[in-house]
CSV table of C-alpha atoms and ligand atoms in Angstrom, one decimal:
chain,number,residue,atom,x,y,z
A,1,MET,CA,125.5,90.5,113.8
A,2,SER,CA,123.5,87.9,115.7
A,3,THR,CA,124.3,84.1,115.5
A,4,LEU,CA,121.2,81.9,115.6
A,5,PHE,CA,120.9,78.2,114.5
A,6,SER,CA,117.3,77.6,115.5
A,7,ARG,CA,114.3,77.6,113.1
A,8,PRO,CA,113.2,81.2,112.3
A,9,ASP,CA,110.1,82.4,114.1
A,10,TYR,CA,108.5,83.4,110.8
A,11,ASP,CA,108.9,83.1,107.1
A,12,ALA,CA,108.6,86.8,106.8
A,13,LEU,CA,108.5,89.8,109.1
A,14,ILE,CA,106.5,92.6,107.5
A,15,LEU,CA,107.5,96.0,109.0
A,16,GLY,CA,104.7,98.5,108.8
A,17,ALA,CA,100.9,97.7,108.6
A,18,GLY,CA,100.2,100.5,106.1
A,19,ALA,CA,98.9,100.2,102.6
A,20,SER,CA,101.9,98.3,101.2
A,21,GLY,CA,102.5,96.2,104.3
A,22,LEU,CA,98.9,95.1,104.5
A,23,TYR,CA,98.8,94.1,100.9
A,24,CYS,CA,102.1,92.3,101.1
A,25,ALA,CA,101.0,90.4,104.2
A,26,MET,CA,97.7,89.4,102.6
A,27,THR,CA,99.5,88.2,99.5
A,28,ALA,CA,102.2,86.3,101.5
A,29,ALA,CA,99.6,84.7,103.9
A,30,GLU,CA,97.4,83.6,100.9
A,31,ARG,CA,100.5,81.7,99.7
A,32,GLY,CA,100.8,80.0,103.0
A,33,ARG,CA,103.7,82.0,104.4
A,34,ARG,CA,104.0,82.4,108.2
A,35,ALA,CA,104.0,86.1,108.4
A,36,LEU,CA,104.1,88.6,111.2
A,37,LEU,CA,103.0,92.2,110.5
A,38,ILE,CA,104.4,94.8,113.0
A,39,ASP,CA,103.4,98.4,113.5
A,40,HIS,CA,104.0,101.0,116.3
A,41,ALA,CA,100.5,102.3,115.9
A,42,ALA,CA,97.6,101.1,118.0
A,43,LYS,CA,95.6,100.3,114.8
A,44,PRO,CA,96.7,99.2,111.3
A,45,GLY,CA,96.3,101.4,108.2
A,46,CYS,CA,96.2,104.7,110.1
A,47,LYS,CA,97.4,106.8,107.1
A,48,LEU,CA,95.3,104.7,104.6
A,49,SER,CA,92.2,105.6,106.6
A,50,ILE,CA,92.7,109.3,106.2
A,51,THR,CA,93.6,109.3,102.5
A,52,GLY,CA,91.5,111.0,99.9
A,53,GLY,CA,89.6,113.0,102.6
A,54,GLY,CA,88.6,109.7,104.3
A,55,LYS,CA,87.5,108.1,101.0
A,56,CYS,CA,90.8,106.9,99.8
A,57,ASN,CA,91.7,107.7,96.2
A,58,LEU,CA,93.1,104.2,95.8
A,59,SER,CA,93.9,104.1,92.1
A,60,ASN,CA,93.2,105.7,88.7
A,61,ARG,CA,91.5,104.5,85.5
A,62,SER,CA,94.9,104.8,83.9
A,63,VAL,CA,98.2,104.0,85.6
A,64,THR,CA,101.5,104.1,83.7
A,65,PRO,CA,105.2,104.4,84.7
A,66,GLY,CA,105.0,108.0,83.3
A,67,ASP,CA,102.8,108.9,86.4
A,68,TYR,CA,105.8,108.4,88.7
A,69,VAL,CA,108.9,110.3,89.4
A,70,GLY,CA,112.2,108.8,90.6
A,71,GLU,CA,115.9,108.5,89.7
A,72,ASN,CA,115.1,105.2,87.9
A,73,PRO,CA,111.9,105.9,86.0
A,74,ASP,CA,111.6,102.4,84.6
A,75,PHE,CA,111.8,100.6,87.9
A,76,CYS,CA,108.0,100.6,88.6
A,77,ARG,CA,107.2,99.2,85.1
A,78,SER,CA,107.3,95.5,86.1
A,79,ALA,CA,105.2,95.7,89.2
A,80,LEU,CA,102.6,98.0,87.5
A,81,SER,CA,102.3,95.6,84.6
A,82,ARG,CA,101.3,92.9,87.0
A,83,PHE,CA,99.0,95.0,89.1
A,84,THR,CA,96.6,97.2,87.0
A,85,PRO,CA,93.5,99.2,87.8
A,86,GLU,CA,91.5,96.0,86.8
A,87,HIS,CA,93.1,94.3,89.9
A,88,ILE,CA,91.9,97.2,92.0
A,89,ALA,CA,88.4,96.7,90.6
A,90,GLU,CA,88.6,93.0,91.4
A,91,LEU,CA,89.9,93.8,94.9
A,92,ALA,CA,86.9,96.2,95.4
A,93,ARG,CA,84.5,93.5,94.1
A,94,THR,CA,85.9,90.9,96.6
A,95,ALA,CA,85.8,93.4,99.4
A,96,GLY,CA,82.2,94.5,98.6
A,97,ILE,CA,83.5,98.1,98.1
A,98,THR,CA,81.8,100.3,95.6
A,99,LEU,CA,84.3,102.4,93.7
A,100,GLU,CA,83.4,106.0,92.6
A,101,GLU,CA,85.2,107.5,89.6
A,102,ARG,CA,85.9,111.2,89.8
A,103,GLU,CA,87.5,113.7,87.5
A,104,HIS,CA,90.8,112.7,85.8
A,105,GLY,CA,90.0,109.0,86.3
A,106,GLN,CA,90.5,109.1,90.1
A,107,LEU,CA,89.0,106.0,91.8
A,108,PHE,CA,87.7,106.4,95.3
A,109,CYS,CA,85.9,104.2,97.9
A,110,ALA,CA,82.3,105.4,97.6
A,111,ARG,CA,81.7,105.0,101.3
A,112,SER,CA,84.9,105.1,103.4
A,113,ALA,CA,88.6,104.3,103.3
A,114,ARG,CA,88.0,102.3,106.5
A,115,ASP,CA,86.1,99.7,104.5
A,116,LEU,CA,89.3,99.0,102.6
A,117,VAL,CA,91.4,98.9,105.8
A,118,ARG,CA,88.9,96.5,107.5
A,119,PHE,CA,88.9,94.2,104.4
A,120,LEU,CA,92.7,94.0,104.2
A,121,VAL,CA,93.1,93.4,108.0
A,122,SER,CA,90.4,90.7,108.0
A,123,ARG,CA,91.8,89.0,105.0
A,124,CYS,CA,95.3,88.9,106.6
A,125,ALA,CA,93.9,87.4,109.8
A,126,ALA,CA,91.7,84.9,107.9
A,127,GLN,CA,94.8,83.7,106.1
A,128,GLY,CA,96.7,83.2,109.4
A,129,CYS,CA,98.9,86.3,109.3
A,130,LEU,CA,99.6,87.5,112.9
A,131,MET,CA,99.7,91.2,113.8
A,132,ALA,CA,101.8,92.9,116.5
A,133,LEU,CA,100.6,96.5,117.2
A,134,ASP,CA,101.9,99.1,119.6
A,135,GLU,CA,105.4,97.7,118.8
A,136,LYS,CA,108.1,100.0,117.6
A,137,ILE,CA,110.7,98.7,115.1
A,138,LEU,CA,114.2,99.5,116.2
A,139,ALA,CA,116.7,97.6,114.1
A,140,VAL,CA,117.2,94.7,111.8
A,141,GLU,CA,120.4,92.7,112.0
A,142,PRO,CA,121.7,90.0,109.7
A,143,VAL,CA,122.2,86.6,111.3
A,144,ALA,CA,125.6,84.9,110.9
A,145,ASN,CA,125.7,81.3,109.5
A,146,ALA,CA,122.4,81.9,107.7
A,147,GLY,CA,123.4,79.6,104.8
A,148,ALA,CA,121.0,76.6,105.5
A,149,GLU,CA,117.7,77.0,103.7
A,150,ASP,CA,115.6,76.9,106.8
A,151,SER,CA,117.8,79.0,109.1
A,152,PRO,CA,117.0,82.6,110.0
A,153,ARG,CA,118.7,85.3,108.0
A,154,PHE,CA,117.5,88.3,110.0
A,155,CYS,CA,116.9,89.3,113.6
A,156,LEU,CA,114.4,92.1,114.3
A,157,ARG,CA,114.7,94.2,117.4
A,158,THR,CA,111.5,96.0,118.5
A,159,SER,CA,110.4,97.9,121.6
A,160,LYS,CA,109.0,94.6,122.9
A,161,GLY,CA,111.4,91.9,121.9
A,162,ARG,CA,113.3,90.1,119.2
A,163,TYR,CA,112.1,88.0,116.2
A,164,THR,CA,113.9,86.0,113.6
A,165,ALA,CA,112.9,85.3,110.0
A,166,ARG,CA,114.1,84.2,106.6
A,167,ASN,CA,112.8,87.4,105.1
A,168,VAL,CA,112.1,90.9,106.2
A,169,VAL,CA,109.9,93.4,104.2
A,170,VAL,CA,110.4,97.1,105.0
A,171,ALA,CA,107.0,98.7,104.4
A,172,THR,CA,107.4,101.6,106.8
A,173,GLY,CA,106.5,104.4,104.4
A,174,SER,CA,108.0,107.9,104.7
A,175,PRO,CA,108.0,110.6,107.3
A,176,ALA,CA,105.2,112.5,105.5
A,177,TRP,CA,102.2,113.4,107.8
A,178,PRO,CA,103.9,112.3,111.1
A,179,GLN,CA,100.5,112.9,112.9
A,180,VAL,CA,99.5,109.3,111.9
A,181,GLY,CA,102.8,107.6,113.0
A,182,ALA,CA,104.8,108.1,109.9
A,183,SER,CA,108.6,107.8,110.4
A,184,GLY,CA,111.9,107.6,108.5
A,185,ILE,CA,113.0,104.3,110.1
A,186,GLY,CA,112.9,102.6,106.7
A,187,TYR,CA,115.8,104.7,105.5
A,188,GLU,CA,117.8,103.9,108.6
A,189,LEU,CA,117.2,100.1,108.1
A,190,ALA,CA,118.1,100.4,104.4
A,191,ARG,CA,121.3,102.3,105.2
A,192,SER,CA,122.3,99.7,107.8
A,193,PHE,CA,122.4,97.2,104.9
A,194,GLY,CA,124.5,99.5,102.7
A,195,HIS,CA,121.6,100.9,100.6
A,196,ARG,CA,121.8,104.4,99.2
A,197,ILE,CA,119.0,106.8,99.9
A,198,VAL,CA,118.0,109.3,97.3
A,199,PRO,CA,117.6,112.6,99.3
A,200,ILE,CA,114.0,112.9,100.5
A,201,ARG,CA,111.9,116.0,100.4
A,202,PRO,CA,108.2,116.9,101.1
A,203,ALA,CA,106.0,116.5,98.0
A,204,LEU,CA,102.4,116.8,97.2
A,205,CYS,CA,102.2,119.7,99.5
A,206,GLY,CA,101.6,123.5,99.4
A,207,LEU,CA,104.4,125.9,98.4
A,208,VAL,CA,105.3,128.8,100.6
A,209,MET,CA,106.2,132.2,99.1
A,210,PRO,CA,108.6,134.9,100.4
A,211,GLN,CA,107.0,137.6,102.6
A,212,ASP,CA,107.3,140.3,99.9
A,213,TRP,CA,105.5,138.2,97.4
A,214,GLY,CA,103.5,140.3,94.9
A,215,LEU,CA,100.3,138.2,95.1
A,216,SER,CA,100.0,138.1,98.9
A,217,GLY,CA,96.6,139.1,100.1
A,218,LEU,CA,94.7,136.9,97.6
A,219,SER,CA,94.1,134.2,100.1
A,220,GLY,CA,91.0,132.2,99.3
A,221,ILE,CA,91.0,132.8,95.5
A,222,SER,CA,90.9,129.6,93.5
A,223,LEU,CA,91.1,129.1,89.7
A,224,PRO,CA,92.3,126.6,87.2
A,225,ALA,CA,95.9,127.0,86.1
A,226,ASP,CA,98.8,125.3,84.3
A,227,ILE,CA,102.2,125.2,86.1
A,228,ARG,CA,105.6,124.5,84.7
A,229,VAL,CA,108.7,124.1,86.9
A,230,GLU,CA,111.6,126.1,85.5
A,231,GLY,CA,115.0,124.6,85.9
A,232,ARG,CA,114.2,120.9,86.1
A,233,ALA,CA,113.2,118.1,83.8
A,234,GLY,CA,110.6,116.8,86.1
A,235,ARG,CA,112.7,113.9,87.3
A,236,SER,CA,115.7,113.8,89.6
A,237,PRO,CA,118.9,113.5,87.6
A,238,ALA,CA,120.9,110.3,88.0
A,239,PRO,CA,124.0,110.7,90.2
A,240,GLY,CA,126.7,112.6,88.3
A,241,LYS,CA,124.3,113.6,85.5
A,242,LYS,CA,123.0,117.1,84.9
A,243,ASP,CA,119.4,118.2,84.9
A,244,LYS,CA,117.9,118.2,81.5
A,245,GLY,CA,116.5,121.7,81.7
A,246,ALA,CA,112.9,123.0,82.0
A,247,PRO,CA,110.1,120.5,81.2
A,248,ARG,CA,108.4,121.2,77.9
A,249,LEU,CA,105.1,120.0,79.3
A,250,PRO,CA,103.3,121.6,82.3
A,251,VAL,CA,103.6,119.5,85.5
A,252,ALA,CA,100.0,120.6,86.4
A,253,GLU,CA,97.5,121.1,83.6
A,254,SER,CA,94.3,123.0,84.2
A,255,LEU,CA,94.1,122.0,87.8
A,256,ALA,CA,92.7,124.1,90.7
A,257,LEU,CA,95.2,126.6,92.1
A,258,LEU,CA,94.4,128.0,95.5
A,259,PHE,CA,96.0,131.1,97.0
A,260,THR,CA,96.6,130.7,100.8
A,261,HIS,CA,98.0,133.0,103.6
A,262,ARG,CA,101.5,131.6,103.1
A,263,GLY,CA,101.6,130.9,99.3
A,264,ILE,CA,99.8,128.5,97.0
A,265,SER,CA,98.1,125.2,97.4
A,266,GLY,CA,95.3,123.1,95.7
A,267,PRO,CA,95.9,120.3,93.3
A,268,ALA,CA,98.0,122.4,90.8
A,269,ALA,CA,100.5,123.5,93.5
A,270,LEU,CA,100.6,120.0,95.0
A,271,GLN,CA,101.4,118.5,91.7
A,272,ALA,CA,104.1,121.2,91.0
A,273,SER,CA,105.7,120.4,94.4
A,274,LEU,CA,106.5,116.9,93.2
A,275,HIS,CA,108.9,118.4,90.7
A,276,TRP,CA,110.0,121.6,92.5
A,277,ARG,CA,113.4,121.9,94.2
A,278,LYS,CA,114.7,124.8,96.3
A,279,GLY,CA,115.6,127.7,93.9
A,280,ASP,CA,113.4,126.6,91.1
A,281,ALA,CA,110.8,129.0,89.6
A,282,LEU,CA,107.2,128.2,88.7
A,283,LEU,CA,105.7,129.5,85.5
A,284,ILE,CA,101.9,129.9,85.9
A,285,ASN,CA,99.4,130.1,83.1
A,286,PHE,CA,96.2,131.7,84.6
A,287,LEU,CA,94.3,131.1,81.4
A,288,PRO,CA,94.8,127.4,80.6
A,289,GLY,CA,93.4,126.5,77.2
A,290,LEU,CA,92.9,130.1,76.2
A,291,ARG,CA,95.0,132.7,74.3
A,292,THR,CA,95.0,136.3,75.3
A,293,GLU,CA,95.3,137.2,71.6
A,294,ASP,CA,92.0,135.3,70.8
A,295,LEU,CA,90.2,137.2,73.6
A,296,LEU,CA,91.5,140.6,72.4
A,297,ASN,CA,90.6,139.8,68.8
A,298,ALA,CA,87.1,138.5,69.6
A,299,PRO,CA,84.3,140.3,67.7
A,300,GLY,CA,83.2,143.3,69.7
A,301,ALA,CA,86.1,143.2,72.1
A,302,GLY,CA,87.8,146.3,70.7
A,303,LYS,CA,85.8,148.8,72.8
A,304,THR,CA,85.9,146.8,76.0
A,305,LEU,CA,88.3,147.8,78.8
A,306,CYS,CA,91.1,145.2,79.2
A,307,ARG,CA,90.2,144.5,82.8
A,308,ASN,CA,86.5,144.1,81.9
A,309,LEU,CA,87.4,141.7,79.2
A,310,LEU,CA,89.5,139.6,81.5
A,311,ARG,CA,86.9,139.7,84.4
A,312,GLY,CA,85.0,136.7,82.9
A,313,HIS,CA,88.2,134.6,82.9
A,314,VAL,CA,90.3,135.6,85.8
A,315,PRO,CA,89.1,136.5,89.4
A,316,GLU,CA,88.9,140.3,89.7
A,317,ARG,CA,91.3,140.6,92.6
A,318,LEU,CA,93.9,138.5,90.9
A,319,CYS,CA,93.5,140.5,87.7
A,320,ALA,CA,94.0,143.7,89.7
A,321,ALA,CA,97.2,142.3,91.3
A,322,LEU,CA,98.6,141.0,88.0
A,323,ILE,CA,97.8,143.8,85.5
A,324,PRO,CA,99.1,147.4,86.0
A,325,ASP,CA,96.1,149.8,86.5
A,326,ALA,CA,97.0,151.9,83.4
A,327,LEU,CA,96.9,148.8,81.2
A,328,GLY,CA,93.7,147.4,82.7
A,329,ARG,CA,91.9,150.7,82.0
A,330,LYS,CA,92.8,150.8,78.3
A,331,LYS,CA,90.4,149.7,75.6
A,332,THR,CA,91.7,146.6,73.9
A,333,ALA,CA,91.7,148.2,70.5
A,334,GLU,CA,94.1,150.9,72.0
A,335,LEU,CA,96.7,148.4,73.1
A,336,SER,CA,100.1,148.6,71.3
A,337,ARG,CA,101.8,145.4,70.1
A,338,ALA,CA,104.2,145.6,73.1
A,339,GLU,CA,101.3,146.0,75.5
A,340,ARG,CA,99.5,143.0,74.0
A,341,THR,CA,102.7,140.9,74.5
A,342,LEU,CA,103.1,142.2,78.1
A,343,LEU,CA,99.5,141.3,78.9
A,344,ALA,CA,100.0,137.8,77.5
A,345,GLU,CA,103.2,137.3,79.5
A,346,LEU,CA,101.5,138.5,82.7
A,347,LEU,CA,98.6,136.1,82.3
A,348,HIS,CA,100.2,133.1,80.6
A,349,CYS,CA,103.7,133.1,82.1
A,350,HIS,CA,103.6,134.5,85.7
A,351,ARG,CA,106.9,133.7,87.3
A,352,LEU,CA,107.1,132.8,91.0
A,353,VAL,CA,110.0,131.6,93.1
A,354,PRO,CA,108.7,129.8,96.2
A,355,SER,CA,110.9,130.0,99.3
A,356,GLY,CA,110.0,126.5,100.4
A,357,THR,CA,107.3,123.8,100.9
A,358,GLU,CA,104.9,123.4,103.8
A,359,GLY,CA,107.1,120.6,105.1
A,360,PHE,CA,106.6,117.0,106.0
A,361,SER,CA,103.8,117.8,108.5
A,362,ARG,CA,101.6,118.9,105.6
A,363,ALA,CA,103.0,116.7,102.8
A,364,GLU,CA,101.1,113.7,101.3
A,365,ILE,CA,104.3,112.0,100.4
A,366,ALA,CA,108.1,112.2,100.6
A,367,ALA,CA,109.8,112.2,97.2
A,368,GLY,CA,113.1,110.3,97.1
A,369,GLY,CA,113.9,107.2,99.2
A,370,VAL,CA,115.7,103.9,98.9
A,371,CYS,CA,117.6,103.9,95.6
A,372,THR,CA,115.8,101.5,93.2
A,373,ARG,CA,118.9,100.7,91.3
A,374,GLU,CA,119.8,98.4,94.2
A,375,ILE,CA,116.4,96.6,94.3
A,376,SER,CA,114.9,93.9,92.0
A,377,SER,CA,112.1,95.6,90.0
A,378,ARG,CA,110.3,92.2,89.8
A,379,SER,CA,110.4,91.1,93.4
A,380,MET,CA,111.3,94.2,95.4
A,381,GLU,CA,114.2,92.2,96.9
A,382,SER,CA,117.4,94.0,97.9
A,383,LEU,CA,120.3,93.2,95.5
A,384,ARG,CA,122.6,93.7,98.5
A,385,ALA,CA,120.9,91.6,101.1
A,386,PRO,CA,119.0,88.5,99.9
A,387,GLY,CA,115.8,88.1,101.8
A,388,LEU,CA,115.4,91.8,102.5
A,389,PHE,CA,112.6,93.5,100.6
A,390,PHE,CA,111.3,97.0,100.3
A,391,CYS,CA,107.8,98.1,99.2
A,392,GLY,CA,105.6,101.2,99.1
A,393,GLU,CA,106.7,104.8,99.6
A,394,VAL,CA,110.0,104.0,101.3
A,395,LEU,CA,111.3,103.4,97.8
A,396,ASP,CA,112.3,106.2,95.4
A,397,VAL,CA,109.1,105.9,93.5
A,398,SER,CA,106.7,109.0,93.9
A,399,GLY,CA,103.4,109.1,92.1
A,400,ARG,CA,101.6,112.2,91.1
A,401,LEU,CA,98.3,113.3,92.6
A,402,GLY,CA,95.3,111.1,91.6
A,403,GLY,CA,95.6,107.7,93.3
A,404,TYR,CA,99.0,106.8,92.0
A,405,ASN,CA,100.8,106.5,95.4
A,406,LEU,CA,98.3,104.0,96.8
A,407,HIS,CA,98.3,102.1,93.6
A,408,TRP,CA,102.1,101.8,93.9
A,409,ALA,CA,101.9,100.8,97.5
A,410,PHE,CA,99.5,97.9,96.6
A,411,ALA,CA,101.4,96.9,93.4
A,412,SER,CA,104.8,96.8,95.1
A,413,GLY,CA,103.3,95.1,98.2
A,414,LYS,CA,101.9,92.4,96.0
A,415,ALA,CA,105.2,92.0,94.1
A,416,ALA,CA,107.1,91.5,97.4
A,417,GLY,CA,104.3,89.2,98.8
A,418,GLU,CA,104.5,87.0,95.7
A,419,ALA,CA,108.3,86.6,96.1
A,420,LEU,CA,108.3,85.6,99.8
B,501,FAD,C1,96.7,113.2,104.2
B,501,FAD,C2,97.2,112.2,103.1
B,501,FAD,C3,96.3,111.9,102.1
B,501,FAD,C4,96.7,111.0,101.1
B,501,FAD,N1,95.8,110.7,100.1
B,501,FAD,C5,96.1,109.8,99.2
B,501,FAD,C6,95.2,109.4,98.2
B,501,FAD,O1,94.0,109.8,98.2
B,501,FAD,N2,95.7,108.6,97.2
B,501,FAD,C7,96.9,108.2,97.1
B,501,FAD,O2,97.3,107.4,96.2
B,501,FAD,N3,97.9,108.5,98.1
B,501,FAD,C8,97.5,109.3,99.1
B,501,FAD,N4,98.4,109.6,100.1
B,501,FAD,C9,99.7,109.0,100.0
B,501,FAD,C10,99.6,107.5,100.6
B,501,FAD,O3,98.8,107.5,101.8
B,501,FAD,C11,101.0,106.9,100.8
B,501,FAD,O4,101.7,107.0,99.7
B,501,FAD,C12,100.8,105.4,101.2
B,501,FAD,O5,100.1,105.3,102.4
B,501,FAD,C13,102.2,104.7,101.4
B,501,FAD,O6,102.0,103.4,101.8
B,501,FAD,P1,103.1,102.7,102.6
B,501,FAD,O7,102.6,101.4,103.0
B,501,FAD,O8,104.4,102.8,101.9
B,501,FAD,O9,103.3,103.6,104.0
B,501,FAD,P2,102.2,103.8,105.1
B,501,FAD,O10,100.8,103.6,104.6
B,501,FAD,O11,102.5,105.2,105.7
B,501,FAD,O12,102.5,102.7,106.2
B,501,FAD,C14,103.7,102.7,106.9
B,501,FAD,C15,103.4,102.1,108.3
B,501,FAD,O13,104.6,101.9,109.0
B,501,FAD,C16,104.5,102.2,110.3
B,501,FAD,N5,105.7,102.6,111.0
B,501,FAD,C17,106.5,103.7,110.6
B,501,FAD,N6,107.6,103.7,111.4
B,501,FAD,C18,107.5,102.7,112.3
B,501,FAD,C19,108.3,102.2,113.3
B,501,FAD,N7,109.5,102.7,113.7
B,501,FAD,N8,107.9,101.0,114.0
B,501,FAD,C20,106.7,100.4,113.7
B,501,FAD,N9,105.9,100.9,112.7
B,501,FAD,C21,106.3,102.0,112.0
B,501,FAD,C22,103.4,103.3,110.3
B,501,FAD,O14,102.7,103.4,111.5
B,501,FAD,C23,102.5,102.9,109.1
B,501,FAD,O15,101.4,102.2,109.5
B,501,FAD,C24,98.0,110.5,101.1
B,501,FAD,C25,98.9,110.8,102.2
B,501,FAD,C26,98.4,111.7,103.2
B,501,FAD,C27,99.4,112.0,104.3
């Protein structure tokens, strides 16, 4: 513990110039706070620049707490109620950015994610927020005798020096996609102040299948599918509580599923990975919104070979891999009741047990993070260490695919910035 009696260097040190850190710094600087934003990258917003294929899916037409997964599902409610998709629209208008709405209400920058990064950076600078780049965050220590209102409470150690401040905001994200400077330093800092970390795992990433997987060799095939995760309730159980069983609703509904060399990917698999844990099975419906029974009973279907009937709905190679040859070559009118049931099971309830995920290097986010039961849901301030804040992905708040993670980064960054 350091002992310092002088005036703090800054009102707030904001660690990480990513989506949440930039938004937090902008909000704090607009409120007249002396803030320093620090990042080890040479440029701010590196991950933000590559999101959404370079066009940044920054929010969604509809954002609710139900779009997020975490041990404490209500935690995000307060910040989300104060930062809605209308605020994103307002931000875009101020920044002169045209938003483009795509399927499932996803909102993208029509031109480039870099437009948003440039706007946030210039707004921070215009409001007097300083930025230190190429500077690695090493540790944050509490300052002794920090009682007086204007005395520093924290001392930050970086690769280039030391800074003191009344407040520190940890906005260092997660280790997902380390190619752009992502790291797990936020968890180390949280632990050093006694915070519990909900175990982290790669999420919104492809799932890898065992080598003897029955559907290997279908690489390149893509089709819409529903996926359920068997064995989980879609949310992590609270400590000491049991899982609530299989979710009744699919975690991915009629989203594109892509077969790869190693397993499955595409939006359906990415969405499923948010809920999947080692050992869980996936139940895949290759005919979302359709019933095999209706196809078999359709007028004129009786004389058609099963495989020909399905050809219009399921890619031929997948059909051949799923349906035994003898069954595929039968006319639908010749199918016994048991064969009809088997066909429906093969198409609507295909069971897979992935061996793992593609890992942090290919994951859009890390699920898990700083336990939100120890954080104020209004201000993002630590309930353990006054003046210490957390925002963005470092917290145990994980959004599904569709702009929810960036929306959370901005909403939580704003909540912290307003409390500084
Ligand atoms: C390829 C990809 C595409 C994505 N697309 C989307 C999308 O379209 N929509 C969506 O909602 N979400 C998307 N995400 C997720 C989204 O980018 C993150 O959830 C979001 O950026 C998290 O914001 P953050 O501020 O918490 O962390 P980050 O944006 O990751 O910022 C953390 C910052 O901390 C810095 N940092 C880390 N460690 C240190 C250290 N030791 N010292 C100094 N600085 C450090 C990093 O350099 C970084 O700038 C995508 C993610 C990836 C990887």
